[in-house]
CSV table of C-alpha atoms in Angstrom, one decimal:
chain,number,residue,atom,x,y,z
A,72,MET,CA,18.4,36.6,-22.6
A,73,GLN,CA,18.6,32.8,-22.5
A,74,GLN,CA,17.7,30.9,-19.4
A,75,ASP,CA,20.6,29.1,-17.8
A,76,GLN,CA,19.5,25.5,-18.3
A,77,SER,CA,22.0,24.3,-15.6
A,78,SER,CA,19.7,26.0,-13.0
A,79,ALA,CA,16.5,24.3,-14.3
A,80,PRO,CA,15.1,21.6,-12.0
A,81,LEU,CA,16.0,18.1,-13.0
A,82,ARG,CA,13.1,15.6,-13.6
A,83,ARG,CA,13.6,12.1,-12.4
A,84,VAL,CA,13.0,9.7,-15.2
A,85,GLN,CA,11.2,6.6,-13.9
A,86,PRO,CA,12.2,3.4,-15.6
A,87,PRO,CA,9.3,1.7,-17.4
A,88,ARG,CA,7.5,-0.9,-15.3
A,89,ARG,CA,8.3,-4.4,-16.4
A,90,LYS,CA,5.4,-5.9,-18.3
A,91,TRP,CA,4.3,-9.3,-17.1
A,92,PRO,CA,2.1,-11.7,-18.9
A,93,TRP,CA,-1.6,-11.5,-17.9
A,94,PRO,CA,-2.7,-12.5,-15.2
A,95,LEU,CA,0.7,-12.0,-13.5
A,96,ASP,CA,0.6,-8.3,-14.6
A,97,LEU,CA,-2.8,-7.9,-12.9
A,98,TYR,CA,-1.4,-9.6,-9.8
A,99,GLN,CA,1.1,-6.8,-9.4
A,100,SER,CA,-1.6,-4.3,-8.5
A,101,ALA,CA,-3.6,-4.2,-5.2
A,102,VAL,CA,-6.8,-5.0,-7.1
A,103,GLY,CA,-5.2,-8.1,-8.6
A,104,LYS,CA,-4.0,-9.3,-5.2
A,105,LYS,CA,-7.5,-8.7,-3.7
A,106,TRP,CA,-9.0,-10.8,-6.6
A,107,ALA,CA,-6.4,-13.5,-6.0
A,108,MET,CA,-7.3,-13.5,-2.3
A,109,ALA,CA,-11.0,-13.7,-3.1
A,110,VAL,CA,-10.8,-16.5,-5.7
A,111,THR,CA,-8.4,-18.6,-3.6
A,112,GLY,CA,-10.6,-17.8,-0.6
A,113,VAL,CA,-13.6,-19.3,-2.3
A,114,MET,CA,-11.6,-22.4,-3.1
A,115,LEU,CA,-10.4,-22.8,0.5
A,116,LEU,CA,-13.9,-22.2,1.9
A,117,GLY,CA,-15.2,-24.9,-0.4
A,118,PHE,CA,-12.6,-27.3,0.8
A,119,VAL,CA,-13.2,-26.5,4.5
A,120,PHE,CA,-17.0,-27.1,4.0
A,121,PHE,CA,-16.7,-30.4,2.1
A,122,HIS,CA,-14.0,-31.6,4.5
A,123,MET,CA,-16.2,-31.0,7.4
A,124,LEU,CA,-19.2,-32.5,5.6
A,125,GLY,CA,-17.3,-35.7,4.9
A,126,ASN,CA,-16.1,-36.0,8.4
A,127,LEU,CA,-19.7,-36.0,9.6
A,128,LYS,CA,-19.8,-39.7,8.4
A,129,ALA,CA,-18.1,-40.5,11.7
A,130,TYR,CA,-21.5,-40.3,13.3
A,131,LEU,CA,-22.6,-43.2,11.0
A,132,GLY,CA,-19.9,-45.5,12.3
A,133,PRO,CA,-16.4,-46.6,11.5
A,134,GLU,CA,-17.3,-48.5,8.4
A,135,GLN,CA,-18.9,-45.5,6.7
A,136,ILE,CA,-16.1,-42.9,7.3
A,137,ASN,CA,-13.4,-45.5,6.6
A,138,HIS,CA,-15.2,-46.3,3.3
A,139,TYR,CA,-15.3,-42.5,2.6
A,140,GLY,CA,-11.5,-42.3,3.2
A,141,GLU,CA,-10.9,-45.1,0.7
A,142,TRP,CA,-13.3,-43.5,-1.8
A,143,LEU,CA,-11.2,-40.3,-1.8
A,144,ARG,CA,-8.2,-42.3,-2.9
A,145,ASP,CA,-10.2,-44.1,-5.6
A,146,ILE,CA,-11.6,-41.0,-7.3
A,147,ALA,CA,-11.3,-41.1,-11.1
A,148,VAL,CA,-10.1,-44.7,-11.1
A,149,PRO,CA,-9.6,-46.3,-13.6
A,150,ALA,CA,-9.2,-43.2,-15.8
A,151,LEU,CA,-6.3,-42.2,-13.5
A,152,PRO,CA,-4.2,-44.4,-11.2
A,153,ARG,CA,-5.3,-44.7,-7.6
A,154,THR,CA,-4.7,-41.5,-5.5
A,155,VAL,CA,-3.6,-39.4,-8.5
A,156,PHE,CA,-6.7,-37.3,-8.5
A,157,LEU,CA,-6.4,-36.9,-4.8
A,158,TRP,CA,-2.9,-35.6,-5.1
A,159,LEU,CA,-3.9,-33.3,-7.9
A,160,LEU,CA,-6.6,-31.9,-5.6
A,161,ARG,CA,-4.1,-31.5,-2.8
A,162,GLY,CA,-1.7,-29.7,-5.2
A,163,GLY,CA,-4.4,-27.3,-6.2
A,164,LEU,CA,-5.2,-26.6,-2.6
A,165,ILE,CA,-1.5,-26.1,-1.7
A,166,ALA,CA,-1.2,-23.6,-4.6
A,167,ALA,CA,-4.4,-21.8,-3.5
A,168,PHE,CA,-3.2,-21.6,0.1
A,169,ALA,CA,0.3,-20.3,-1.0
A,170,ILE,CA,-1.3,-17.6,-3.2
A,171,HIS,CA,-3.7,-16.6,-0.5
A,172,MET,CA,-1.0,-16.1,2.0
A,173,HIS,CA,1.3,-14.3,-0.4
A,174,ALA,CA,-1.4,-11.9,-1.5
A,175,ALA,CA,-2.3,-11.2,2.2
A,176,TYR,CA,1.3,-10.5,3.0
A,177,ALA,CA,1.8,-8.3,-0.1
A,178,LEU,CA,-1.3,-6.3,0.6
A,179,THR,CA,-0.2,-5.7,4.2
A,180,ARG,CA,3.2,-4.5,3.0
A,181,MET,CA,1.5,-2.2,0.5
A,182,ASN,CA,-0.7,-0.7,3.2
A,183,HIS,CA,2.3,-0.1,5.4
A,184,ARG,CA,4.2,1.7,2.6
A,185,ALA,CA,1.1,3.8,1.9
A,186,ARG,CA,1.0,4.8,5.6
A,187,PRO,CA,4.5,4.4,7.1
A,188,ALA,CA,3.6,6.4,10.3
A,189,LYS,CA,1.1,5.2,12.8
A,190,TYR,CA,-2.2,7.0,13.4
A,191,ALA,CA,-1.7,10.1,15.5
A,192,SER,CA,-5.0,9.5,17.4
A,193,GLU,CA,-6.9,6.4,18.4
A,194,ARG,CA,-8.5,4.7,15.4
A,195,ASP,CA,-12.3,4.5,15.0
A,196,TYR,CA,-13.0,0.8,14.5
A,197,VAL,CA,-16.6,1.2,13.4
A,198,ALA,CA,-15.9,-0.1,9.9
A,199,ALA,CA,-12.9,-2.3,10.8
A,200,ASP,CA,-14.5,-4.8,13.2
A,201,TRP,CA,-12.7,-7.1,15.6
A,202,ALA,CA,-12.6,-10.0,13.1
A,203,SER,CA,-10.8,-7.9,10.5
A,204,ARG,CA,-8.3,-6.5,13.0
A,205,THR,CA,-7.3,-10.0,14.1
A,206,MET,CA,-7.0,-11.6,10.7
A,207,ARG,CA,-3.2,-11.8,10.8
A,208,TYR,CA,-3.3,-13.5,14.2
A,209,THR,CA,-6.1,-15.9,13.4
A,210,GLY,CA,-4.3,-16.7,10.1
A,211,VAL,CA,-1.1,-17.6,11.9
A,212,ILE,CA,-3.2,-19.8,14.3
A,213,VAL,CA,-4.8,-21.5,11.4
A,214,ILE,CA,-1.5,-22.2,9.7
A,215,LEU,CA,0.0,-23.7,12.8
A,216,PHE,CA,-3.1,-25.8,13.4
A,217,LEU,CA,-3.1,-27.0,9.8
A,218,ILE,CA,0.5,-28.3,10.3
A,219,PHE,CA,-0.5,-30.1,13.5
A,220,HIS,CA,-3.7,-31.4,11.9
A,221,LEU,CA,-1.8,-33.0,9.1
A,222,ALA,CA,0.8,-34.5,11.5
A,223,ASP,CA,-2.0,-35.8,13.7
A,224,LEU,CA,-4.5,-37.3,11.2
A,225,THR,CA,-2.8,-37.5,7.8
A,226,TRP,CA,0.9,-38.3,8.5
A,227,GLY,CA,0.3,-39.9,11.9
A,228,THR,CA,3.5,-38.5,13.4
A,229,ALA,CA,1.6,-36.7,16.2
A,230,ASN,CA,-0.8,-39.6,16.8
A,231,GLY,CA,0.6,-42.2,19.0
A,232,ASP,CA,-1.7,-45.0,17.8
A,233,PHE,CA,-2.1,-44.0,14.2
A,234,VAL,CA,-3.4,-46.7,11.8
A,235,ARG,CA,-3.3,-46.0,8.1
A,236,GLY,CA,-6.8,-46.4,6.5
A,237,SER,CA,-8.6,-46.5,9.9
A,238,VAL,CA,-10.0,-42.9,9.9
A,239,TYR,CA,-12.5,-43.5,12.7
A,240,HIS,CA,-10.0,-45.0,15.0
A,241,ASN,CA,-7.5,-42.2,14.4
A,242,MET,CA,-10.1,-39.5,15.1
A,243,ALA,CA,-11.4,-41.2,18.2
A,244,HIS,CA,-7.9,-41.8,19.6
A,245,SER,CA,-6.7,-38.3,18.8
A,246,PHE,CA,-9.7,-36.5,20.3
A,247,SER,CA,-9.7,-38.8,23.4
A,248,ARG,CA,-6.6,-36.8,24.6
A,249,PRO,CA,-8.0,-33.7,26.4
A,250,ILE,CA,-5.2,-31.4,25.3
A,251,VAL,CA,-5.6,-32.3,21.7
A,252,ALA,CA,-9.4,-31.9,21.9
A,253,ALA,CA,-8.9,-28.4,23.5
A,254,THR,CA,-6.4,-27.5,20.8
A,255,TYR,CA,-8.9,-28.4,18.1
A,256,ILE,CA,-11.7,-26.4,19.7
A,257,VAL,CA,-9.5,-23.3,20.2
A,258,ALA,CA,-8.1,-23.5,16.7
A,259,ASN,CA,-11.5,-23.9,15.1
A,260,CYS,CA,-12.8,-20.9,16.9
A,261,ALA,CA,-9.9,-18.9,15.3
A,262,LEU,CA,-10.7,-20.5,12.0
A,263,ALA,CA,-14.4,-19.4,12.3
A,264,VAL,CA,-13.4,-15.8,13.0
A,265,HIS,CA,-11.1,-15.9,10.0
A,266,ILE,CA,-13.8,-17.4,7.8
A,267,PHE,CA,-16.3,-14.9,9.0
A,268,HIS,CA,-14.3,-11.9,7.8
A,269,GLY,CA,-13.0,-13.7,4.7
A,270,ALA,CA,-16.5,-14.7,3.6
A,271,TYR,CA,-17.8,-11.2,4.3
A,272,SER,CA,-15.1,-9.3,2.5
A,273,LEU,CA,-14.7,-11.5,-0.5
A,274,PHE,CA,-17.8,-9.9,-2.1
A,275,ALA,CA,-16.1,-6.5,-2.0
A,276,SER,CA,-12.9,-7.9,-3.3
A,277,LEU,CA,-14.7,-9.3,-6.3
A,278,GLY,CA,-16.4,-5.9,-6.9
A,279,VAL,CA,-19.8,-6.8,-5.6
A,280,SER,CA,-20.8,-3.7,-3.7
A,281,ASN,CA,-24.6,-3.5,-4.1
A,282,PRO,CA,-26.0,-2.0,-0.9
A,283,LYS,CA,-28.8,-4.5,-1.1
A,284,LEU,CA,-26.3,-7.3,-0.6
A,285,VAL,CA,-24.8,-5.9,2.6
A,286,LYS,CA,-27.2,-7.7,4.9
A,287,PHE,CA,-26.9,-10.9,2.9
A,288,ARG,CA,-23.1,-10.7,3.0
A,289,ARG,CA,-23.1,-10.5,6.8
A,290,ASN,CA,-25.8,-13.2,7.2
A,291,PHE,CA,-23.9,-15.5,4.8
A,292,ALA,CA,-20.6,-14.9,6.6
A,293,VAL,CA,-22.1,-15.6,10.1
A,294,GLY,CA,-24.0,-18.6,8.9
A,295,PHE,CA,-21.1,-20.2,7.0
A,296,ALA,CA,-18.6,-19.6,9.9
A,297,ALA,CA,-21.1,-21.0,12.4
A,298,ILE,CA,-21.7,-24.2,10.4
A,299,ILE,CA,-18.0,-24.8,10.1
A,300,LEU,CA,-17.4,-24.1,13.8
A,301,ILE,CA,-20.2,-26.3,15.1
A,302,GLY,CA,-19.4,-29.1,12.7
A,303,ASN,CA,-15.7,-29.2,13.4
A,304,ILE,CA,-15.8,-28.8,17.2
A,305,SER,CA,-18.5,-31.4,17.5
A,306,PHE,CA,-16.0,-34.2,16.9
A,307,PRO,CA,-13.6,-33.5,19.8
A,308,ILE,CA,-16.6,-32.7,22.0
A,309,MET,CA,-18.5,-35.9,21.1
A,310,VAL,CA,-15.4,-38.0,21.6
A,311,GLN,CA,-14.8,-36.5,25.1
A,312,ALA,CA,-18.5,-37.1,25.8
A,313,HIS,CA,-18.1,-40.8,24.7
A,314,VAL,CA,-20.7,-40.4,21.9
A,315,ILE,CA,-18.0,-41.3,19.4
A,316,GLU,CA,-15.9,-44.2,20.9
A,317,ASP,CA,-13.1,-46.2,19.5
A,318,HIS,CA,-14.2,-49.6,18.1
A,319,GLY,CA,-10.8,-50.9,17.3
A,320,SER,CA,-8.1,-50.0,14.7
A,321,GLN,CA,-9.3,-52.1,11.8
A,322,PRO,CA,-8.9,-50.3,8.4
A,323,TYR,CA,-11.7,-50.2,5.8
A,324,HIS,CA,-12.8,-53.5,4.2
A,325,ALA,CA,-15.3,-53.3,1.4
A,326,ALA,CA,-17.3,-56.3,2.6
A,327,ALA,CA,-18.0,-54.6,5.9
A,328,VAL,CA,-19.8,-51.6,4.4
A,329,VAL,CA,-23.6,-51.6,4.8
A,330,ARG,CA,-25.0,-51.1,1.3
């Protein structure tokens, strides 16, 4: 007796997944997105550190930090026209920032699809600490702060006495406003929390899971985040304390630099 094939269960044929060129194909997976977040995170951490380090020249006086601002525009001159290298660097950072945000959003969506229903009981947050649970919120604060920071000290649209090329004056004038100083302090606290979790988790994202490195990971994350926080909030605090004071709005002149 032959089996009635019409009653046999139908198997759903899945269409073959589109093959992307590597590394786009790797990026389609959760592992690839975590790698992308880790690599771009390292790039952004490096930028934040060296940006803070360069700004410390404000403590050496207006000539030094104004000279540093001009040097950034003159990198790779005469091999490249003036400011070209700086714009290439900015383009790379924008791309890294965009990839970082997209990977974070995509991973969050993947996690929600994997668990569409909320937890039936209260979660145990032993592993997922406070910093990791607030990453999306601190990330939004950092994005909004970045826009304001650019408008304040790069474009000058949020700085009522902005003078192009006078980095020291622009910083001193901006941070002399208490509301702006408070905004920078709060935003950099959020940035430090974001950096702490990002610096701690990037090792796992890159596949470095040696138990001997767990203590080092935490110490590195705490130390790095603390350095960035102390360095960045020192500027508005020192301006408010009149340690850094405005000495006029003159832009950089090479003859004024102490050699």
